[in-house]
Every structure is written in C-alpha cells, then in structure tokens.
Amino acid sequence: MIQKTLPNGETVTAYPISIPQQFMFACSIQYGQDALVNNIGSGYYWKGEMDFDIMKKSVYEAIGRCDTMRMRFAPDETYKVLQYITPETEMEIETLDMSGVSLKEAHEKLKEITHGPVPMFYCELHKIWLVKLADGYNGLLFKLQHLAMDAYSTKIFLKDIMEIYLHYVKGTAYPKPMRPYVPALMKELAYMKSEQYEADKKYWYDSLATTTEPIFTDYLLDNRLKKQRETYPDRRYCDIHSGSPEAGLEIFDLTAEETQKIFDMCEKNGLSVCATLSMALRTALSVFNDNEQDVSFKMIVNRRGNLNEKKSGGIRINFFPMRSIVSPETSFKAAIEEIEEVQNEIYSHCSLGFWEMLALRHQSMPKTALPDSTYDSVGFSYQPLMIIPNLDEETARTAKGVWYNNGASMIPLYITARHRAEDGGLEFVFEYRKTPDPTYDLTVFFRVLRDALLLGTENPEMKVGDILDKAAITDEERNGK
Amino acid sequence: MQELIAIIENYVEADEITAKTSFKKDLGLSSFDTVCMIDEIKTELGVKLEPADFVKYKTVGEMAEYIESRK
C-alpha cells in the first residue's frame, strides 16, 4: 500500500499493478496508444423494451458494486504504474440513438466508437452507453480499459447490471454482492514472495527446460516453418511475428444442437468441455502439419476459481504453453483425458508471469532463437456459458452479445470459443493478424476443427488416426486459395 | 458434509446445496474450479483428491462420504 498524492492535492491509497496488468501495460508501450490493444469493445442487445432511466440507474449501481469499474492509474517513479479505486464514478452515461440506421450500419458505427483511445492516468478508464437500435433492439455498449477488466469480469459486470435492472422492472431478487478488488490484488502481489511462486517456477522449468524440443505447428496452408526450413533445415521453432498487430475477426458457428451433443458427450464420459475443445484444436493443427503428433498452442487461463476471484473484477488472464503428443492409435476420448491432465497441471501452476514464462521457455530454445521465436501459432481460450437469470422469453431468445474487436492482436491467431447469448450454441471467434492474410486458410482450419470435434463427439472411441484421415484437407481446399 | 459444503460455497452461489446437489449439473463447476477446490479440500480437510474423483463422485453427498472414508 502506498499513499499517493494526486495532481489535485488529494492523497489516495494506491497499489502496484499485478502481473497480468504489467503484461498489458508492456503491450501498450510496445504497440503504442493508437494500436488499441487495451480496448475492450462489446455490446449486449435484445429485441424489446428497455426502460432507459432504470437502466441508467442500474448501470450506476453496478459500477458502485464493481471496484475495477472505478479504477484509476497514476504514474510513479518507483513502481511505474500505481492503481487506486475511487469511491464514486464520474462517468456520464449517454444514450446513443441509432434507430434511424440499419443494424449493420449501427454496429459499424458502434465499433468505431469503441476504437477511440482508452485513457490511462488520473481519469475515468471506462465508458458505457445506452443504445437504441433499429427493429426494436435496445441495449448497452461498453468501451473498457483492458488493464482494469477482461472478458470474464466484463461478463460478470454485465450480468450484475441486468440482474439489478430486472430487479427494478420485474421485482426479481437483487443480485448477491460483488467482492472487493483490493484483497484479491493483495493476494496477487504477495504471490511473488510465496512458496507457490517457487513451486510454479520449478514446475515450468522442469516442463520447458528439461523436455524434448517441441515443434511449431501452423494454421496456414503455406506452412511458415517449412518455408524457414528451406534455409534452416533443423529448425523446430518459427519466427512468425510481424511488426503490425493489425487484426481482423472471423466468427464460425456450431449449431445449438451440435453444441448440445458435445456437452452430452462430455457429461456422459466425464470429460472437460475445455479439454475437448482443446483436443479439436490440436487435431486441426495436426492435420494442417502432416498429421504431426507433437502439437503446442498457447492456452489462455482465466485464473478465477473462488468467488473472491470471480466477482472482484480486474484482469486475471495469463498465457501458458499447452503441449500434447498424441499417438494416432489413441482414442479421441483417451486423448482428451491426456489433455485434461496437462490442463489441470497448468491450472495448478498458472500464476507465474508471462515474461517469466517466456524467459523459461527461451532458456531451452536453440541459441539462434529470437526473443519472439515461438512453437505456438495459436492462442486459445474457452468462455463457458453465462446465463442471465429472469430474462423473459423474447429477450432471452433475441439477446446478443457483440464483440467489437479492437483491430489489434498481440498474437498471430487468437481463438475464443464461447456461447451465443440467444441459443447457447458455440461460436469460435478467430482474431487474426492480417499479415499474412489468413482468411481463406481459417475457413479451412475451422472446417477441419469442426469435423474433428463432431467426429469425436459422435464416436469418442474413434482413433485419432482415423479422425485425422476423415478430417484431412482436400485437394480442392488446398488448391482453392 | 457441512465442511465440504462450506468449501463449495467459496466457489459458487447456490440457493441450496444438499447431498443430492451435482457438481457439474447443478453447480456448473468448471475444471479450474475443481483444481482450486482440490487444493482447498487438502488444506482444510487434509484429504488429497484427484480431478477424476469429481467424475466418480458426482454429488456432494457421494464426495462427502468418500472424503470421510479417506480420513
């Protein structure tokens, strides 16, 4: 705890920033304010009435309950960045009336609004609007600062707003309290001096520095490692990071029925949904890389276990290498169980900072590797379904969560599997760096991923080798670019 | 069982948790929740569980009995 004097003479209790916040701050420095890596732009809309006055009141109440919606930052000579919580928000919640333009035009405009630079020091970080759209849709638009919130905390905050709103308009129960941010932060800050930190460092050193070298597996049909091996035949890592983080977005859907089949299969076989989706992803990477058995990708871990972590806002994401070596003789189900074991080990050691992970990774890489040489072409996260209770049928049926991607990606391809608000079906959001242009490749990649997932769901005892054959890239697909 | 319920209540907000409450179906516990709970159960109840135990013992009651048998 530090007593920080602000430019206006006020003294506040401030704290250093956590490891995930340090990572985001470093990205801001690396890419600059204009690169939008710190923008979270999202919306939640439904077809039906919205009492704008009550919604505004509900949003303000929810901000009062969520400390990191009232977070501010201050530069500091010792700590670089300090954070503090203000007791009240100064946010003005305005209404945007887009009912006069088409939904498509409205969303383009709303996306533009979320692309304005997010502020940093001594000021409100976030902005929320009430939105009126065409065709009877209404909702909320969020432009949030990623150093203070992430996708999970944004969803919990949205849920809180809606539960408060429904309490006032329908008389349903007022939501249970959110949790204070500072105790969760103090636990994070204490981590660096804890036994767990030492245990995590040892685990990752043993996992990364003492095992065989992984191999890069690409999501592009024109495999970049193959290209680099023309010059460096023994290379197993790849140099794929372009200078520009400019990113595009593609969303691929599974139907609600397909999603339910996956869930039913997981329930019946006692499998983790996240591990099952990871299995589909690594199978697609395997197919794209001559049925390579040794596949790695970056797993993004949310790190929210207990309620204090789930309901205290903030940013808690961290990245870890997820490596699996799966024989074609293994069944889909057995492979998921293997992945689940790796996943659970990662979960047990997931607080180590990203930069420290990178350093441990590089200790074991060949001396020719550059700082951003990698074995991982893809980052992956799964966001479980979040249900907003007490919505009426029409609202629940028409509700839609929209992600306005900030147009900047810190990694070449980031796949988020999450659920559509309107029917719970899975959608796979591919946020990809535009250079080189992967848009054709991604449609093929998702086709392969989907086929692998549905084949394994239909018959979990099917051998991985058979799934690789059935999901293989066709000549037409390979030549269609 | 009350000790186990007290631990579970650190992870989910459920109106009522009974012996018949299912970890996945009723409480929606994720793999990450399970790993964290295993840690807390070890600290508070002195029993080391595995993630696979949550597949085998699907309800709070079944798990409580199993934990008791391991003490």
Coordinates of C-alpha atoms in Angstrom, one line a residue:
Chain A
M1 CA 0.0 0.0 0.0
I2 CA 1.3 3.4 -1.0
Q3 CA -0.1 6.8 -0.1
K4 CA -0.1 8.6 -3.5
T5 CA -0.6 12.4 -3.9
L6 CA -2.6 13.2 -7.0
P7 CA -2.1 16.3 -9.1
N8 CA -5.2 17.9 -7.4
G9 CA -3.6 17.6 -4.0
E10 CA -5.7 14.6 -2.9
T11 CA -4.0 11.7 -1.3
V12 CA -5.2 8.2 -2.1
T13 CA -4.2 4.6 -1.1
A14 CA -2.6 3.1 -4.2
Y15 CA -1.1 -0.3 -5.1
P16 CA 1.4 -1.6 -7.6
I17 CA -0.2 -3.3 -10.6
S18 CA -0.4 -7.1 -10.8
I19 CA 1.4 -9.4 -13.2
P20 CA -1.4 -9.6 -15.8
Q21 CA -1.7 -5.8 -15.7
Q22 CA 2.1 -5.4 -16.1
F23 CA 1.8 -7.6 -19.3
M24 CA -1.0 -5.4 -20.7
F25 CA 1.0 -2.2 -19.8
A26 CA 4.0 -3.6 -21.6
C27 CA 1.9 -4.2 -24.7
S28 CA 0.7 -0.6 -24.5
I29 CA 4.3 0.5 -24.6
Q30 CA 5.2 -1.9 -27.3
Y31 CA 2.4 -1.1 -29.6
G32 CA 1.5 2.4 -28.6
Q33 CA -1.8 4.0 -27.6
D34 CA -3.1 4.0 -31.1
A35 CA -2.7 0.3 -31.5
L36 CA -5.8 -0.3 -29.4
V37 CA -4.5 -3.4 -27.7
N38 CA -6.0 -2.1 -24.5
N39 CA -9.5 -1.5 -25.8
I40 CA -12.3 -3.9 -24.9
G41 CA -15.3 -3.0 -27.0
S42 CA -18.5 -5.0 -26.6
G43 CA -22.3 -4.7 -26.6
Y44 CA -25.3 -6.5 -25.4
Y45 CA -28.6 -6.0 -27.2
W46 CA -32.1 -7.6 -27.2
K47 CA -35.3 -7.0 -29.0
G48 CA -37.8 -5.4 -26.7
E49 CA -38.5 -2.6 -24.3
M50 CA -35.8 -1.1 -22.2
D51 CA -36.6 1.5 -19.5
F52 CA -33.7 3.8 -20.2
D53 CA -34.0 5.7 -16.8
I54 CA -34.0 2.5 -14.8
M55 CA -31.2 1.0 -16.9
K56 CA -29.0 4.1 -16.3
K57 CA -29.7 3.8 -12.6
S58 CA -28.8 0.1 -12.8
V59 CA -25.6 0.7 -14.6
Y60 CA -24.5 3.3 -12.0
E61 CA -25.4 0.9 -9.2
A62 CA -23.4 -1.9 -10.8
I63 CA -20.4 0.5 -11.2
G64 CA -20.7 1.2 -7.5
R65 CA -20.5 -2.5 -6.8
C66 CA -17.6 -3.2 -9.1
D67 CA -14.3 -1.7 -7.8
T68 CA -12.4 -2.0 -11.1
M69 CA -15.1 0.0 -12.9
R70 CA -13.9 2.9 -10.6
M71 CA -10.2 2.1 -11.0
R72 CA -7.7 4.7 -12.0
F73 CA -4.0 4.7 -12.7
A74 CA -1.1 7.0 -11.7
P75 CA 2.4 7.1 -13.0
D76 CA 5.0 6.5 -10.3
E77 CA 8.8 6.8 -10.2
T78 CA 9.3 3.6 -8.2
Y79 CA 6.5 1.3 -9.4
K80 CA 6.0 2.7 -12.9
V81 CA 2.2 2.4 -12.6
L82 CA 0.1 2.5 -9.5
Q83 CA -3.7 1.8 -9.3
Y84 CA -6.3 3.2 -7.0
I85 CA -10.1 2.9 -6.6
T86 CA -12.2 6.0 -6.4
P87 CA -15.3 5.8 -4.2
E88 CA -17.6 7.4 -6.9
T89 CA -17.6 7.3 -10.7
E90 CA -17.6 10.5 -12.8
M91 CA -18.8 8.6 -15.9
E92 CA -21.6 10.3 -17.8
I93 CA -23.8 7.6 -19.3
E94 CA -25.2 8.9 -22.6
T95 CA -27.8 7.4 -24.9
L96 CA -27.0 6.7 -28.5
D97 CA -30.0 6.6 -30.8
M98 CA -29.1 4.5 -33.8
S99 CA -32.7 3.6 -34.6
G100 CA -32.6 5.5 -37.8
V101 CA -29.9 3.4 -39.5
S102 CA -29.7 -0.3 -40.3
L103 CA -28.4 -2.7 -37.7
K104 CA -25.3 -3.3 -39.9
E105 CA -24.5 0.4 -40.1
A106 CA -25.2 0.9 -36.4
H107 CA -22.7 -1.8 -35.4
E108 CA -20.1 -0.4 -37.7
K109 CA -20.5 3.0 -36.0
L110 CA -20.6 1.5 -32.5
K111 CA -17.4 -0.4 -33.3
E112 CA -15.8 2.9 -34.4
I113 CA -16.9 4.4 -31.1
T114 CA -15.1 1.7 -29.1
H115 CA -11.9 2.3 -31.1
G116 CA -11.3 5.7 -29.6
P117 CA -8.1 5.6 -27.4
V118 CA -8.7 4.3 -23.9
P119 CA -7.3 6.8 -21.3
M120 CA -4.6 5.9 -18.8
F121 CA -3.7 8.2 -16.0
Y122 CA -5.6 10.1 -13.4
C123 CA -9.0 9.7 -15.1
E124 CA -12.0 7.5 -15.7
L125 CA -10.9 4.5 -17.7
H126 CA -14.2 3.2 -19.0
K127 CA -17.3 4.4 -20.9
I128 CA -20.8 2.9 -21.1
W129 CA -23.6 4.0 -23.4
L130 CA -27.3 3.0 -23.5
V131 CA -28.2 2.2 -27.1
K132 CA -31.3 2.4 -29.2
L133 CA -31.1 0.4 -32.4
A134 CA -33.4 -0.3 -35.3
D135 CA -36.0 -3.1 -35.4
G136 CA -36.9 -2.7 -31.8
Y137 CA -33.5 -3.6 -30.4
N138 CA -32.1 -1.8 -27.3
G139 CA -29.0 -2.5 -25.2
L140 CA -25.7 -1.4 -23.8
L141 CA -22.3 -0.5 -25.3
F142 CA -19.1 -0.9 -23.4
K143 CA -15.7 0.6 -24.1
L144 CA -13.4 -0.6 -21.3
Q145 CA -9.7 -0.4 -20.5
H146 CA -8.1 -3.8 -20.6
L147 CA -5.7 -3.0 -17.8
A148 CA -8.7 -2.9 -15.5
M149 CA -11.1 -5.5 -16.9
D150 CA -11.0 -8.7 -19.0
A151 CA -13.7 -10.7 -20.9
Y152 CA -14.7 -12.6 -17.7
S153 CA -15.0 -9.6 -15.5
T154 CA -16.9 -7.8 -18.2
K155 CA -19.4 -10.6 -18.4
I156 CA -19.9 -10.7 -14.7
F157 CA -20.3 -6.9 -14.6
L158 CA -22.9 -7.1 -17.4
K159 CA -24.8 -9.9 -15.5
D160 CA -24.8 -7.7 -12.5
I161 CA -26.3 -4.8 -14.5
M162 CA -29.0 -7.0 -15.9
E163 CA -29.9 -8.6 -12.6
I164 CA -30.2 -5.1 -11.0
Y165 CA -32.3 -3.9 -13.9
L166 CA -34.6 -6.9 -13.8
H167 CA -35.0 -6.4 -10.0
Y168 CA -36.3 -2.9 -10.6
V169 CA -38.5 -3.7 -13.6
K170 CA -39.8 -7.1 -12.6
G171 CA -39.3 -7.4 -8.9
T172 CA -36.9 -10.3 -9.1
A173 CA -34.2 -10.8 -6.5
Y174 CA -31.5 -8.2 -6.1
P175 CA -28.1 -9.9 -7.0
K176 CA -25.7 -11.0 -4.3
P177 CA -22.9 -8.6 -3.6
M178 CA -19.8 -8.4 -5.7
R179 CA -16.4 -8.8 -4.0
P180 CA -13.8 -6.2 -3.2
Y181 CA -10.9 -5.9 -5.5
V182 CA -8.1 -5.0 -3.1
P183 CA -7.9 -8.3 -1.1
A184 CA -7.7 -10.2 -4.4
L185 CA -5.0 -7.8 -5.6
M186 CA -3.0 -8.1 -2.4
K187 CA -3.0 -11.9 -2.8
E188 CA -1.7 -11.5 -6.3
L189 CA 1.0 -9.1 -5.1
A190 CA 2.0 -11.5 -2.3
Y191 CA 2.5 -14.3 -4.8
M192 CA 6.0 -13.3 -5.8
K193 CA 7.2 -14.0 -2.3
S194 CA 5.2 -17.1 -1.8
E195 CA 6.0 -20.9 -1.8
Q196 CA 3.6 -21.3 -4.6
Y197 CA 5.8 -19.0 -6.8
E198 CA 8.8 -21.2 -6.2
A199 CA 6.8 -24.3 -6.9
D200 CA 5.4 -22.7 -10.1
K201 CA 8.9 -21.7 -11.3
K202 CA 10.2 -25.3 -10.7
Y203 CA 7.2 -26.8 -12.4
W204 CA 7.7 -24.7 -15.6
Y205 CA 11.4 -25.1 -15.6
D206 CA 11.0 -28.9 -15.4
S207 CA 8.3 -28.8 -18.1
L208 CA 10.1 -26.5 -20.5
A209 CA 13.8 -26.6 -20.0
T210 CA 14.2 -30.4 -19.4
T211 CA 12.0 -31.9 -22.0
T212 CA 12.5 -32.5 -25.8
E213 CA 12.1 -29.5 -28.0
P214 CA 8.5 -29.0 -29.2
I215 CA 7.8 -28.2 -32.9
F216 CA 5.8 -25.3 -34.4
T217 CA 2.5 -26.2 -36.0
D218 CA 0.9 -23.7 -38.3
Y219 CA -2.7 -22.8 -39.1
L220 CA -1.7 -21.5 -42.5
L221 CA -1.8 -23.8 -45.5
D222 CA 1.6 -22.3 -46.7
N223 CA 3.4 -23.6 -43.6
R224 CA 5.8 -21.0 -42.4
L225 CA 8.2 -23.4 -40.6
K226 CA 8.5 -25.4 -43.9
K227 CA 9.5 -22.2 -45.6
Q228 CA 12.0 -21.3 -43.0
R229 CA 13.4 -24.9 -43.1
E230 CA 14.5 -24.2 -46.7
T231 CA 17.2 -22.1 -45.1
Y232 CA 17.4 -23.7 -41.7
P233 CA 16.6 -27.4 -42.1
D234 CA 16.8 -28.4 -38.5
R235 CA 14.7 -25.6 -37.1
R236 CA 11.7 -26.6 -34.9
Y237 CA 10.7 -23.1 -33.7
C238 CA 9.3 -20.4 -36.0
D239 CA 9.7 -16.7 -36.5
I240 CA 6.1 -15.5 -37.3
H241 CA 5.6 -12.2 -35.6
S242 CA 5.1 -9.3 -38.0
G243 CA 5.6 -5.8 -36.8
S244 CA 1.9 -4.8 -37.1
P245 CA -0.7 -6.0 -34.6
E246 CA -3.5 -5.0 -37.0
A247 CA -6.1 -7.7 -36.7
G248 CA -9.3 -8.9 -38.3
L249 CA -12.2 -11.0 -36.9
E250 CA -14.0 -14.1 -38.3
I251 CA -16.7 -15.9 -36.4
F252 CA -17.6 -19.5 -37.1
D253 CA -20.6 -21.2 -35.6
L254 CA -21.7 -24.6 -34.4
T255 CA -25.4 -25.0 -34.1
A256 CA -27.2 -25.2 -30.8
E257 CA -27.9 -28.9 -31.5
E258 CA -24.2 -29.7 -32.3
T259 CA -23.2 -27.9 -29.1
Q260 CA -25.6 -29.9 -27.0
K261 CA -24.2 -33.1 -28.5
I262 CA -20.7 -32.1 -27.4
F263 CA -21.9 -31.3 -23.9
D264 CA -23.9 -34.5 -23.7
M265 CA -20.8 -36.5 -24.8
C266 CA -18.6 -34.7 -22.2
E267 CA -21.2 -35.3 -19.5
K268 CA -21.6 -39.0 -20.3
N269 CA -17.8 -39.6 -20.5
G270 CA -16.8 -37.3 -17.6
L271 CA -14.8 -35.1 -19.8
S272 CA -14.0 -31.4 -19.5
V273 CA -15.5 -29.2 -22.3
C274 CA -12.4 -27.1 -22.4
A275 CA -10.2 -30.1 -22.8
T276 CA -12.5 -31.5 -25.6
L277 CA -12.3 -28.2 -27.5
S278 CA -8.5 -28.1 -27.0
M279 CA -8.4 -31.6 -28.5
A280 CA -10.3 -30.4 -31.5
L281 CA -8.0 -27.5 -31.9
R282 CA -4.8 -29.6 -31.6
T283 CA -6.3 -32.1 -34.1
A284 CA -6.8 -29.4 -36.6
L285 CA -3.2 -28.2 -36.1
S286 CA -2.1 -31.8 -36.5
V287 CA -4.0 -32.1 -39.8
F288 CA -2.5 -28.8 -41.1
N289 CA 1.0 -30.1 -40.3
D290 CA 1.2 -33.5 -41.9
N291 CA -0.5 -35.3 -39.0
E292 CA 2.2 -34.1 -36.6
Q293 CA 1.7 -35.8 -33.2
D294 CA 3.6 -33.2 -31.2
V295 CA 1.3 -30.1 -31.1
S296 CA 1.6 -27.0 -29.0
F297 CA -0.6 -23.9 -28.6
K298 CA -0.9 -21.1 -26.1
M299 CA -3.6 -21.7 -23.5
I300 CA -5.2 -18.6 -22.1
V301 CA -6.2 -19.3 -18.5
N302 CA -8.7 -17.1 -16.7
R303 CA -7.5 -17.8 -13.2
R304 CA -10.8 -17.3 -11.5
G305 CA -11.5 -20.1 -9.1
N306 CA -13.2 -18.9 -5.9
L307 CA -15.9 -16.3 -5.7
N308 CA -13.5 -13.6 -4.5
E309 CA -11.6 -14.0 -7.7
K310 CA -14.7 -14.4 -9.9
K311 CA -16.6 -11.4 -8.6
S312 CA -13.9 -8.8 -7.9
G313 CA -13.4 -7.5 -11.5
G314 CA -9.9 -6.8 -12.8
I315 CA -7.8 -8.7 -15.2
R316 CA -6.5 -12.2 -14.3
I317 CA -5.6 -13.8 -17.7
N318 CA -2.3 -15.5 -18.3
F319 CA -0.8 -17.5 -21.1
F320 CA 0.8 -20.9 -21.0
P321 CA 2.2 -23.4 -23.5
M322 CA -0.1 -26.3 -23.8
R323 CA 1.8 -29.2 -25.4
S324 CA 0.4 -32.7 -26.1
I325 CA 1.9 -35.6 -28.0
V326 CA -0.9 -37.9 -29.1
S327 CA -0.4 -41.1 -31.0
P328 CA -2.8 -41.9 -33.9
E329 CA -3.7 -45.2 -32.1
T330 CA -5.1 -43.3 -29.1
S331 CA -8.9 -42.9 -29.0
F332 CA -10.4 -39.4 -29.1
K333 CA -11.7 -39.9 -25.5
A334 CA -8.3 -41.1 -24.2
A335 CA -6.6 -38.2 -25.9
I336 CA -8.9 -35.7 -24.2
E337 CA -8.2 -37.4 -20.8
E338 CA -4.4 -36.9 -21.5
I339 CA -5.0 -33.2 -22.4
E340 CA -7.1 -32.8 -19.3
E341 CA -4.2 -34.0 -17.2
V342 CA -1.9 -31.4 -18.8
Q343 CA -4.6 -28.8 -18.5
N344 CA -5.1 -29.5 -14.8
E345 CA -1.3 -29.3 -14.1
I346 CA -1.3 -25.9 -15.9
Y347 CA -4.2 -24.8 -13.7
S348 CA -2.2 -25.7 -10.6
H349 CA 0.7 -23.5 -11.7
C350 CA -0.9 -20.7 -13.6
S351 CA 0.1 -17.6 -11.7
L352 CA 3.6 -17.3 -13.0
G353 CA 4.1 -14.1 -15.0
F354 CA 4.0 -14.2 -18.8
W355 CA 7.5 -12.7 -19.1
E356 CA 9.0 -15.2 -16.7
M357 CA 7.3 -18.0 -18.6
L358 CA 8.9 -16.6 -21.8
A359 CA 12.3 -16.5 -20.2
L360 CA 12.0 -20.1 -19.0
R361 CA 10.9 -21.1 -22.5
H362 CA 13.8 -19.4 -24.1
Q363 CA 16.3 -21.0 -21.7
S364 CA 15.6 -24.2 -23.5
M365 CA 15.4 -22.9 -27.1
P366 CA 18.4 -23.1 -29.5
K367 CA 20.8 -20.1 -29.3
T368 CA 19.6 -19.0 -32.7
A369 CA 16.1 -18.3 -31.5
L370 CA 15.0 -14.6 -31.4
P371 CA 13.1 -13.1 -28.4
D372 CA 9.7 -13.7 -30.2
S373 CA 10.5 -17.1 -31.8
T374 CA 7.8 -19.5 -30.9
Y375 CA 6.4 -23.0 -31.1
D376 CA 2.8 -21.7 -30.7
S377 CA 0.9 -20.3 -33.7
V378 CA -2.4 -20.1 -31.9
G379 CA -3.7 -18.9 -28.5
F380 CA -6.9 -20.5 -27.3
S381 CA -9.4 -19.7 -24.6
Y382 CA -12.9 -21.1 -23.7
Q383 CA -15.5 -18.9 -22.1
P384 CA -18.2 -21.1 -20.5
L385 CA -21.9 -20.2 -20.9
M386 CA -23.1 -17.4 -18.6
I387 CA -26.8 -17.3 -18.1
I388 CA -28.5 -14.1 -17.1
P389 CA -31.4 -15.3 -14.9
N390 CA -35.0 -14.0 -15.1
L391 CA -35.0 -12.7 -18.7
D392 CA -38.4 -13.1 -20.4
E393 CA -38.6 -15.5 -23.3
E394 CA -38.5 -12.9 -26.0
T395 CA -35.4 -11.1 -24.5
A396 CA -33.6 -14.4 -23.9
R397 CA -34.3 -15.5 -27.5
T398 CA -33.2 -12.3 -29.1
A399 CA -30.3 -11.3 -26.8
K400 CA -27.0 -11.0 -28.5
G401 CA -23.5 -10.3 -27.1
V402 CA -21.4 -8.5 -29.7
W403 CA -17.6 -8.2 -29.6
Y404 CA -16.2 -5.2 -31.4
N405 CA -12.7 -6.4 -31.9
N406 CA -10.2 -3.6 -31.3
G407 CA -8.4 -4.4 -34.5
A408 CA -5.2 -5.3 -32.7
S409 CA -3.9 -8.7 -31.8
M410 CA -0.9 -9.4 -29.6
I411 CA -0.6 -12.9 -31.1
P412 CA -1.0 -14.1 -34.7
L413 CA -4.2 -16.0 -34.1
Y414 CA -6.4 -16.0 -31.0
I415 CA -9.3 -18.4 -30.9
T416 CA -12.0 -17.8 -28.4
A417 CA -14.7 -20.5 -28.0
R418 CA -17.8 -19.0 -26.4
H419 CA -21.5 -19.3 -26.3
R420 CA -24.1 -17.2 -28.2
A421 CA -26.4 -15.4 -25.9
E422 CA -29.5 -16.2 -28.0
D423 CA -29.3 -20.0 -28.1
G424 CA -26.2 -21.1 -26.1
G425 CA -24.6 -22.6 -29.3
L426 CA -20.8 -22.4 -29.5
E427 CA -19.2 -19.8 -31.7
F428 CA -15.5 -19.8 -32.4
V429 CA -14.1 -16.2 -32.7
F430 CA -10.9 -16.1 -34.7
E431 CA -9.0 -12.8 -34.1
Y432 CA -6.1 -12.9 -36.5
R433 CA -3.2 -10.7 -37.6
K434 CA -3.8 -9.6 -41.1
T435 CA -0.3 -10.1 -42.3
P436 CA 0.0 -12.6 -44.0
D437 CA -3.7 -12.7 -45.0
P438 CA -5.1 -15.9 -43.4
T439 CA -8.8 -15.5 -44.2
Y440 CA -9.1 -18.4 -46.7
D441 CA -6.9 -20.7 -44.5
L442 CA -9.1 -20.0 -41.5
T443 CA -12.2 -21.2 -43.2
V444 CA -10.4 -24.5 -44.0
F445 CA -9.0 -24.6 -40.5
F446 CA -12.4 -24.3 -38.9
R447 CA -13.8 -26.9 -41.2
V448 CA -11.2 -29.3 -40.1
L449 CA -11.6 -28.4 -36.4
R450 CA -15.4 -28.8 -36.6
D451 CA -15.1 -32.1 -38.4
A452 CA -12.7 -33.4 -35.8
L453 CA -14.8 -32.2 -32.9
L454 CA -18.1 -33.7 -34.3
L455 CA -16.5 -37.0 -35.4
G456 CA -15.0 -37.5 -31.9
T457 CA -18.3 -36.4 -30.3
E458 CA -20.2 -38.9 -32.4
N459 CA -17.8 -41.7 -31.5
P460 CA -15.4 -40.9 -28.6
E461 CA -13.7 -44.3 -29.1
M462 CA -12.7 -43.4 -32.7
K463 CA -8.9 -43.5 -33.1
V464 CA -7.2 -40.1 -33.5
G465 CA -5.6 -41.5 -36.7
D466 CA -9.0 -42.2 -38.2
I467 CA -10.2 -38.7 -37.3
L468 CA -7.1 -37.2 -39.0
D469 CA -7.9 -39.2 -42.2
K470 CA -11.5 -38.2 -42.2
A471 CA -10.9 -34.6 -41.5
A472 CA -7.9 -34.2 -43.9
I473 CA -7.6 -31.2 -46.1
T474 CA -8.9 -32.0 -49.6
D475 CA -7.1 -31.2 -52.8
E476 CA -9.8 -28.8 -53.6
E477 CA -9.3 -26.9 -50.3
R478 CA -5.5 -26.9 -50.8
N479 CA -5.8 -25.6 -54.3
G480 CA -8.6 -23.2 -53.7
K481 CA -6.6 -20.3 -52.4
Chain B
M1 CA -20.6 -32.9 4.7
Q2 CA -21.1 -29.4 6.2
E3 CA -17.3 -28.7 5.9
L4 CA -17.4 -29.7 2.3
I5 CA -20.4 -27.5 1.6
A6 CA -18.7 -24.6 3.3
I7 CA -15.8 -25.0 0.9
I8 CA -18.1 -25.4 -2.1
E9 CA -19.8 -22.1 -1.1
N10 CA -16.5 -20.3 -1.6
Y11 CA -16.8 -21.2 -5.3
V12 CA -20.5 -21.0 -6.3
E13 CA -23.5 -19.0 -5.2
A14 CA -26.2 -21.6 -4.9
D15 CA -29.5 -21.2 -3.2
E16 CA -29.2 -24.5 -1.5
I17 CA -26.5 -27.2 -1.5
T18 CA -27.6 -30.6 -0.3
A19 CA -26.3 -34.2 -0.5
K20 CA -28.0 -34.6 -3.8
T21 CA -26.5 -31.5 -5.4
S22 CA -24.5 -32.4 -8.5
F23 CA -21.1 -30.7 -9.0
K24 CA -21.5 -30.3 -12.8
K25 CA -25.3 -30.3 -13.5
D26 CA -26.4 -28.2 -10.5
L27 CA -23.4 -26.1 -9.6
G28 CA -21.7 -25.9 -13.1
L29 CA -18.2 -26.3 -11.6
S30 CA -15.5 -25.9 -14.2
S31 CA -12.2 -27.8 -14.4
F32 CA -10.5 -24.8 -13.0
D33 CA -12.9 -24.6 -10.1
T34 CA -12.3 -28.3 -9.4
V35 CA -8.5 -27.9 -9.3
C36 CA -8.8 -24.9 -6.9
M37 CA -11.3 -26.8 -4.7
I38 CA -9.0 -29.8 -4.5
D39 CA -6.3 -27.5 -3.1
E40 CA -8.7 -26.1 -0.5
I41 CA -10.0 -29.5 0.5
K42 CA -6.5 -30.7 1.0
T43 CA -5.7 -27.7 3.2
E44 CA -9.0 -27.6 5.2
L45 CA -9.9 -31.3 5.4
G46 CA -6.5 -33.0 5.0
V47 CA -7.6 -35.2 2.1
K48 CA -5.9 -35.1 -1.3
L49 CA -8.4 -35.6 -4.1
E50 CA -7.8 -36.0 -7.8
P51 CA -9.9 -34.3 -10.6
A52 CA -11.1 -37.8 -11.6
D53 CA -12.8 -38.1 -8.2
F54 CA -15.2 -35.4 -9.3
V55 CA -16.2 -37.6 -12.2
K56 CA -16.6 -40.7 -10.0
Y57 CA -18.4 -39.0 -7.1
K58 CA -20.8 -36.7 -8.9
T59 CA -22.8 -35.4 -6.0
V60 CA -21.9 -33.5 -2.8
G61 CA -23.1 -36.4 -0.7
E62 CA -21.1 -39.0 -2.6
M63 CA -18.0 -36.9 -2.3
A64 CA -18.5 -36.2 1.4
E65 CA -18.7 -39.9 2.1
Y66 CA -15.6 -40.6 0.0
I67 CA -13.7 -37.8 1.9
E68 CA -14.8 -39.2 5.2
S69 CA -13.6 -42.7 4.2
R70 CA -10.1 -41.3 3.4
K71 CA -9.6 -39.6 6.7

